[in-house]
Coordinates of C-alpha atoms in Angstrom, one line a residue:
X1366 CA -74.9 -99.4 -41.7
X1367 CA -72.1 -101.4 -40.0
X1368 CA -70.1 -102.1 -43.1
X1369 CA -70.0 -98.4 -44.0
X1370 CA -69.1 -97.4 -40.4
X1371 CA -66.3 -99.9 -40.3
X1372 CA -64.9 -98.9 -43.7
X1373 CA -65.4 -95.2 -44.0
X1374 CA -65.3 -93.9 -40.4
X1375 CA -61.9 -92.4 -41.0
X1376 CA -63.3 -90.4 -43.9
X1377 CA -66.4 -89.1 -42.2
X1378 CA -66.4 -85.4 -41.1
X1379 CA -68.5 -82.3 -41.3
X1380 CA -66.3 -80.2 -43.5
X1381 CA -64.1 -80.4 -46.5
X1382 CA -61.0 -79.8 -44.4
X1383 CA -61.2 -83.5 -43.5
X1384 CA -58.9 -84.4 -46.4
X1385 CA -56.0 -82.1 -45.4
X1386 CA -54.1 -85.2 -44.4
X1387 CA -54.9 -86.8 -47.8
X1388 CA -53.0 -83.9 -49.5
X1389 CA -50.2 -84.0 -47.0
X1390 CA -49.6 -87.7 -47.5
X1391 CA -49.6 -87.5 -51.3
X1392 CA -47.6 -84.3 -51.4
X1393 CA -50.0 -82.6 -53.8
X1394 CA -51.4 -79.1 -54.0
X1395 CA -55.0 -78.6 -53.0
X1396 CA -57.6 -76.7 -55.0
X1397 CA -58.5 -73.6 -53.0
X1398 CA -61.8 -74.1 -51.2
X1399 CA -63.2 -70.7 -52.4
X1400 CA -63.0 -71.8 -56.0
X1401 CA -66.4 -73.4 -56.9
X1402 CA -66.7 -76.4 -59.1
X1403 CA -68.3 -75.4 -62.3
X1404 CA -71.7 -77.0 -62.9
X1405 CA -71.9 -79.0 -66.1
X1406 CA -75.0 -80.2 -67.9
X1407 CA -74.9 -84.0 -68.7
X1408 CA -74.3 -85.2 -72.2
X1409 CA -77.4 -84.9 -74.4
X1410 CA -78.7 -88.1 -76.1
X1411 CA -78.7 -86.2 -79.4
X1412 CA -74.9 -85.8 -79.2
X1413 CA -72.5 -88.2 -80.7
X1414 CA -68.7 -89.0 -80.1
X1415 CA -66.6 -87.5 -82.9
X1416 CA -67.4 -83.8 -83.7
X1417 CA -66.8 -81.1 -81.1
X1418 CA -69.8 -78.9 -80.4
X1419 CA -69.8 -75.8 -78.2
X1420 CA -72.0 -76.0 -75.2
X1421 CA -74.2 -73.0 -74.3
X1422 CA -72.5 -70.1 -72.6
X1423 CA -68.9 -70.5 -71.5
X1424 CA -69.2 -74.2 -70.7
X1425 CA -66.9 -76.9 -71.9
X1426 CA -66.9 -78.3 -75.4
X1427 CA -69.1 -81.4 -75.7
X1428 CA -68.3 -84.2 -78.0
X1429 CA -70.7 -85.8 -80.4
X1430 CA -70.8 -89.6 -80.9
X1431 CA -70.7 -91.2 -84.3
X1432 CA -73.9 -92.1 -86.0
X1433 CA -74.9 -95.7 -85.9
X1434 CA -77.5 -98.1 -87.2
X1435 CA -80.4 -98.0 -84.7
X1436 CA -81.3 -101.5 -85.7
X1437 CA -77.9 -102.8 -84.7
X1438 CA -78.1 -101.0 -81.4
X1439 CA -81.5 -102.5 -80.7
X1440 CA -80.1 -105.9 -81.5
X1441 CA -77.1 -105.2 -79.2
X1442 CA -79.5 -104.2 -76.4
X1443 CA -81.0 -107.7 -76.6
X1444 CA -77.6 -109.0 -75.4
X1445 CA -76.9 -106.2 -73.0
X1446 CA -80.3 -105.0 -71.8
X1447 CA -80.8 -101.7 -70.0
X1448 CA -80.1 -101.8 -66.3
X1449 CA -82.9 -99.3 -65.9
X1450 CA -85.5 -101.4 -67.7
X1451 CA -84.5 -104.5 -65.7
X1452 CA -83.8 -102.7 -62.4
X1453 CA -86.5 -104.4 -60.4
X1454 CA -85.4 -107.8 -61.7
X1455 CA -81.8 -107.1 -60.8
X1456 CA -82.7 -105.9 -57.3
X1457 CA -85.0 -108.9 -56.7
X1458 CA -81.9 -111.1 -57.2
X1459 CA -79.9 -108.8 -54.9
X1460 CA -82.1 -109.5 -51.9
X1461 CA -80.1 -110.9 -49.0
X1462 CA -76.8 -109.8 -50.7
X1463 CA -74.3 -107.2 -49.5
X1464 CA -74.0 -104.6 -52.4
X1465 CA -70.8 -102.7 -53.1
X1466 CA -70.7 -100.0 -55.8
X1467 CA -67.7 -99.4 -58.1
X1468 CA -67.8 -96.5 -60.5
X1469 CA -65.6 -95.2 -63.3
X1470 CA -65.4 -91.4 -63.6
X1471 CA -65.0 -90.0 -67.2
X1472 CA -67.9 -90.9 -69.4
X1473 CA -69.7 -92.5 -66.4
X1474 CA -70.1 -89.8 -63.7
X1475 CA -69.0 -86.9 -65.9
X1476 CA -69.5 -86.0 -69.5
X1477 CA -66.9 -86.6 -72.2
X1478 CA -65.5 -83.2 -73.0
X1479 CA -62.8 -81.9 -75.3
X1480 CA -60.6 -80.6 -72.5
X1481 CA -60.0 -83.3 -69.9
X1482 CA -59.4 -80.7 -67.2
X1483 CA -63.0 -79.6 -67.6
X1484 CA -64.6 -82.9 -67.0
X1485 CA -66.5 -81.8 -64.0
X1486 CA -69.3 -83.9 -62.5
X1487 CA -72.8 -82.3 -62.5
X1488 CA -73.9 -81.3 -59.0
X1489 CA -76.9 -83.7 -59.2
X1490 CA -74.5 -86.6 -59.9
X1491 CA -72.3 -85.6 -57.0
X1492 CA -75.3 -85.6 -54.7
X1493 CA -76.4 -89.0 -56.0
X1494 CA -73.0 -90.5 -55.5
X1495 CA -72.8 -89.1 -52.0
X1496 CA -76.2 -90.6 -51.1
X1497 CA -75.3 -93.9 -52.6
X1498 CA -72.0 -94.0 -50.6
X1499 CA -73.9 -93.3 -47.4
X1500 CA -75.9 -96.5 -48.0
X1501 CA -73.4 -98.8 -49.7
X1502 CA -69.6 -99.2 -49.7
X1503 CA -68.6 -97.2 -52.7
X1504 CA -65.3 -96.7 -54.7
X1505 CA -64.4 -94.7 -57.8
X1506 CA -61.8 -96.3 -60.0
X1507 CA -60.3 -94.1 -62.7
X1508 CA -57.4 -93.6 -65.0
X1509 CA -57.0 -90.2 -63.5
X1510 CA -54.4 -89.5 -60.9
X1511 CA -55.6 -89.9 -57.3
X1512 CA -55.3 -86.2 -56.6
X1513 CA -57.1 -85.2 -59.8
X1514 CA -59.8 -87.7 -59.1
X1515 CA -60.5 -86.3 -55.6
X1516 CA -60.3 -82.8 -57.0
X1517 CA -63.2 -83.6 -59.4
X1518 CA -65.3 -85.7 -56.9
X1519 CA -64.6 -84.0 -53.6
X1520 CA -66.6 -86.5 -51.5
X1521 CA -65.2 -87.9 -48.3
X1522 CA -67.3 -91.1 -48.0
X1523 CA -66.0 -92.9 -51.0
X1524 CA -62.7 -94.8 -51.7
X1525 CA -60.5 -93.6 -54.5
X1526 CA -58.4 -95.6 -56.9
X1527 CA -56.5 -93.5 -59.4
X1528 CA -54.1 -94.4 -62.3
X1529 CA -56.2 -97.4 -63.4
X1530 CA -56.1 -98.7 -59.8
X1531 CA -52.3 -98.3 -59.4
X1532 CA -52.9 -95.7 -56.7
X1533 CA -55.4 -96.9 -54.0
X1534 CA -56.3 -95.4 -50.7
X1535 CA -57.9 -97.7 -48.1
X1536 CA -58.1 -98.3 -44.4
X1537 CA -55.6 -100.7 -42.7
X1538 CA -58.1 -102.0 -40.1
X1539 CA -59.3 -104.5 -42.7
X1540 CA -56.8 -107.3 -43.6
X1541 CA -55.5 -108.1 -47.0
X1542 CA -53.3 -110.9 -48.4
X1543 CA -51.8 -108.6 -51.1
X1544 CA -48.1 -108.0 -51.2
X1545 CA -47.3 -105.4 -48.5
X1546 CA -44.2 -104.4 -50.4
X1547 CA -46.3 -101.9 -52.2
X1548 CA -48.2 -100.5 -49.2
X1549 CA -47.3 -97.3 -47.4
X1550 CA -48.9 -96.6 -44.1
X1551 CA -50.0 -93.1 -43.1
X1552 CA -52.0 -91.5 -40.3
X1553 CA -55.2 -89.5 -40.9
X1554 CA -56.3 -86.5 -39.0
X1555 CA -58.2 -88.7 -36.5
X1556 CA -55.1 -90.6 -35.7
X1557 CA -56.2 -93.7 -37.5
X1558 CA -53.9 -95.7 -39.9
X1559 CA -54.6 -95.7 -43.6
X1560 CA -52.8 -97.4 -46.4
X1561 CA -51.8 -96.3 -49.8
X1562 CA -51.4 -99.2 -52.2
X1563 CA -49.1 -98.4 -55.1
X1564 CA -47.9 -101.5 -57.0
X1565 CA -46.1 -99.5 -59.7
X1566 CA -43.8 -97.4 -57.4
X1567 CA -40.6 -98.5 -59.1
X1568 CA -41.8 -97.2 -62.4
X1569 CA -42.2 -93.6 -61.3
X1570 CA -38.7 -92.4 -62.5
X1571 CA -39.2 -93.8 -66.0
X1572 CA -42.7 -92.4 -66.2
X1573 CA -41.4 -88.9 -65.3
X1574 CA -38.7 -89.2 -67.9
X1575 CA -41.2 -90.1 -70.6
X1576 CA -43.5 -87.3 -69.5
X1577 CA -40.7 -84.7 -70.0
X1578 CA -39.8 -86.2 -73.4
X1579 CA -43.5 -86.2 -74.5
X1580 CA -44.0 -82.6 -73.5
X1581 CA -41.0 -81.6 -75.5
X1582 CA -41.6 -83.7 -78.6
X1583 CA -45.3 -82.9 -78.9
X1584 CA -45.4 -79.2 -78.1
X1585 CA -45.6 -78.2 -81.7
X1586 CA -48.5 -80.5 -82.5
X1587 CA -51.7 -78.4 -82.1
X1588 CA -54.4 -79.9 -79.9
X1589 CA -52.3 -82.4 -78.0
X1590 CA -52.9 -82.6 -74.2
X1591 CA -50.4 -84.5 -72.1
X1592 CA -51.9 -85.4 -68.7
X1593 CA -49.7 -86.6 -65.9
X1594 CA -51.7 -89.3 -64.0
X1595 CA -48.7 -90.2 -61.8
X1596 CA -48.5 -93.9 -62.5
X1597 CA -49.6 -93.5 -66.1
X1598 CA -49.5 -90.8 -68.8
X1599 CA -52.5 -89.9 -71.0
X1600 CA -51.9 -88.4 -74.4
X1601 CA -55.2 -86.8 -75.4
X1602 CA -55.7 -86.3 -79.2
X1603 CA -59.4 -85.5 -79.4
X1604 CA -58.5 -82.0 -80.6
X1605 CA -55.7 -83.0 -82.9
X1606 CA -56.2 -82.7 -86.6
X1607 CA -56.5 -86.0 -88.4
X1608 CA -53.4 -85.3 -90.6
X1609 CA -51.3 -84.7 -87.4
X1610 CA -52.4 -87.9 -85.6
X1611 CA -49.9 -90.2 -87.4
X1612 CA -47.1 -87.7 -86.5
X1613 CA -48.2 -87.8 -82.9
X1614 CA -48.5 -91.6 -82.8
X1615 CA -45.0 -92.0 -84.3
X1616 CA -43.4 -89.7 -81.8
X1617 CA -45.1 -91.5 -78.9
X1618 CA -43.9 -94.9 -80.2
X1619 CA -40.4 -93.6 -80.8
X1620 CA -40.1 -92.4 -77.2
X1621 CA -41.3 -95.7 -75.8
X1622 CA -38.7 -97.7 -77.7
X1623 CA -36.2 -96.7 -75.0
X1624 CA -38.5 -97.8 -72.2
X1625 CA -39.3 -101.5 -72.6
X1626 CA -40.9 -101.7 -69.2
X1627 CA -43.7 -99.2 -70.2
X1628 CA -46.5 -100.1 -72.6
X1629 CA -48.9 -98.2 -74.8
X1630 CA -52.7 -98.7 -74.5
X1631 CA -55.6 -96.9 -76.0
X1632 CA -58.9 -95.5 -74.9
X1633 CA -61.4 -92.9 -76.1
X1634 CA -59.3 -90.5 -78.2
X1635 CA -56.4 -91.1 -75.9
X1636 CA -53.1 -93.0 -75.9
X1637 CA -52.0 -94.1 -72.4
X1638 CA -48.5 -95.1 -71.3
X1639 CA -48.6 -97.5 -68.4
X1640 CA -46.2 -99.7 -66.5
X1641 CA -45.7 -103.2 -67.9
X1642 CA -47.2 -105.0 -64.8
X1643 CA -50.2 -107.3 -64.3
X1644 CA -52.4 -104.6 -62.7
X1645 CA -55.5 -103.0 -64.0
X1646 CA -59.0 -102.0 -62.9
X1647 CA -59.9 -105.6 -62.4
X1648 CA -57.1 -106.1 -59.9
X1649 CA -58.1 -102.9 -58.2
X1650 CA -61.6 -104.2 -57.9
X1651 CA -60.4 -107.4 -56.3
X1652 CA -58.1 -105.5 -53.9
X1653 CA -60.9 -103.2 -52.8
X1654 CA -63.4 -106.1 -52.4
X1655 CA -60.9 -107.7 -50.0
X1656 CA -60.4 -104.5 -48.1
X1657 CA -64.2 -104.2 -47.8
X1658 CA -64.1 -107.5 -46.0
X1659 CA -65.9 -109.3 -48.9
X1660 CA -63.0 -111.3 -50.4
X1661 CA -64.4 -114.5 -51.9
X1662 CA -67.7 -114.2 -50.0
X1663 CA -70.6 -115.6 -51.8
X1664 CA -73.1 -113.1 -50.4
X1665 CA -71.6 -110.0 -51.9
X1666 CA -73.0 -108.4 -55.1
X1667 CA -70.6 -105.9 -56.7
X1668 CA -72.0 -103.4 -59.2
X1669 CA -69.4 -101.9 -61.5
X1670 CA -70.4 -99.2 -63.9
X1671 CA -67.9 -98.0 -66.6
X1672 CA -67.8 -96.8 -70.2
X1673 CA -64.3 -97.5 -71.5
X1674 CA -62.1 -100.4 -72.7
X1675 CA -60.2 -100.2 -69.4
X1676 CA -63.3 -101.1 -67.5
X1677 CA -63.6 -104.4 -69.3
X1678 CA -60.9 -105.9 -66.9
X1679 CA -63.3 -105.2 -64.0
X1680 CA -66.2 -106.6 -65.9
X1681 CA -64.2 -109.9 -66.4
X1682 CA -63.5 -110.1 -62.7
X1683 CA -67.2 -109.8 -61.8
X1684 CA -68.1 -112.4 -64.5
X1685 CA -65.5 -114.8 -63.1
X1686 CA -66.9 -114.4 -59.6
X1687 CA -70.3 -115.5 -60.9
X1688 CA -72.1 -112.8 -58.9
X1689 CA -72.5 -109.1 -59.5
X1690 CA -73.6 -106.7 -62.2
X1691 CA -71.1 -105.3 -64.8
X1692 CA -72.8 -102.4 -66.5
X1693 CA -71.4 -100.7 -69.6
X1694 CA -72.3 -97.0 -70.4
X1695 CA -72.5 -96.7 -74.1
X1696 CA -74.8 -95.2 -76.8
X1697 CA -73.4 -97.4 -79.5
X1698 CA -73.0 -101.1 -79.9
X1699 CA -69.7 -102.4 -78.5
X1700 CA -67.9 -105.7 -77.8
X1701 CA -68.1 -106.0 -74.1
X1702 CA -68.1 -108.4 -71.2
X1703 CA -70.8 -106.4 -69.4
X1704 CA -74.2 -108.0 -68.8
X1705 CA -76.2 -104.8 -68.7
X1706 CA -76.0 -101.3 -70.2
X1707 CA -76.8 -97.7 -69.7
X1708 CA -77.1 -95.2 -72.5
X1709 CA -75.2 -92.2 -71.0
X1710 CA -74.3 -90.5 -67.8
X1711 CA -77.8 -89.2 -67.4
X1712 CA -79.0 -92.9 -67.2
X1713 CA -76.2 -93.6 -64.7
X1714 CA -77.7 -90.8 -62.5
X1715 CA -81.2 -92.4 -62.9
X1716 CA -79.8 -95.8 -61.9
X1717 CA -78.1 -94.4 -58.8
X1718 CA -81.3 -92.6 -57.7
X1719 CA -83.3 -95.7 -58.1
X1720 CA -80.7 -97.6 -56.1
X1721 CA -81.1 -95.1 -53.3
X1722 CA -84.9 -95.4 -53.3
X1723 CA -84.7 -99.2 -53.4
X1724 CA -82.4 -99.2 -50.3
X1725 CA -84.7 -96.8 -48.5
X1726 CA -87.8 -98.9 -49.3
X1727 CA -86.1 -102.2 -48.5
X1728 CA -85.0 -100.8 -45.1
X1729 CA -88.7 -100.4 -44.2
X1730 CA -89.6 -104.0 -44.8

């Protein structure tokens, strides 16, 4: 596929050593190759989102989701129908379009777990994403840091956007009108230029200061996990006792009073500290579409699949373009700008597998 070859040639190789330059450019430590990625079973439909439940064996702790009224969910599905049920209809409308795939990570490709460091992607999901990326331009946009995101995914044929899109890696051979002030050029192992787009560079000193203060101020609160995502900080409280949450929230807000250029946002059992700039997953989606050579093209059909509030910014971008499929992953009714839904990561896997088969079949026509 010409688009894939043009975009991802610099990523293609036969071994995992191909990303040595990636780690050198970012100045991060690489996970040793001999350490296997643990296999994780997908979330069960019987689980809900509030109460921790131990998985079988020594696996991670899965999280149950709150009970809900099935009648209200059925009503919600009328407005946000299943992307699996309407797959054929969606793909009929996609004929003649250039499809690009954008995926969130946590809760979309991986299960929601109590320990964020254990949110490993099941091997079947990794294989499906790899196969999708070999057929369509594919990017993963996550709140995770760029290095952590790659450590989880470990695929060389996808583009990565970490820190809610504030840390993007893309090739320079495709032109962009975005402010080059935030771009850093680097050379990959094949001698080709690549670009790191980081629009929040000037906020790094303040973010690191806040990180140190948070670690110190919250160390006595059981269950708190502070995650350094480079351009944002995630304060996970899924394992914090309810009576300790108010104490935690007050400490976080008190620290931020001295940093007016940082803001507090919220996700699933997490508080996130981010730079006060107009940049989110929606902007990252626009940026990546332009790098893909799509820009404002009217023959491109972006598919974005995500499960969290932060993905709503990307859904808005697709809706404003008037083309594409925003898909929310949720097992409960939610206010969303998505047009379609999937129940859980297992259904995301099914959707990706059907997309692969559709591409194979359409290539034979």
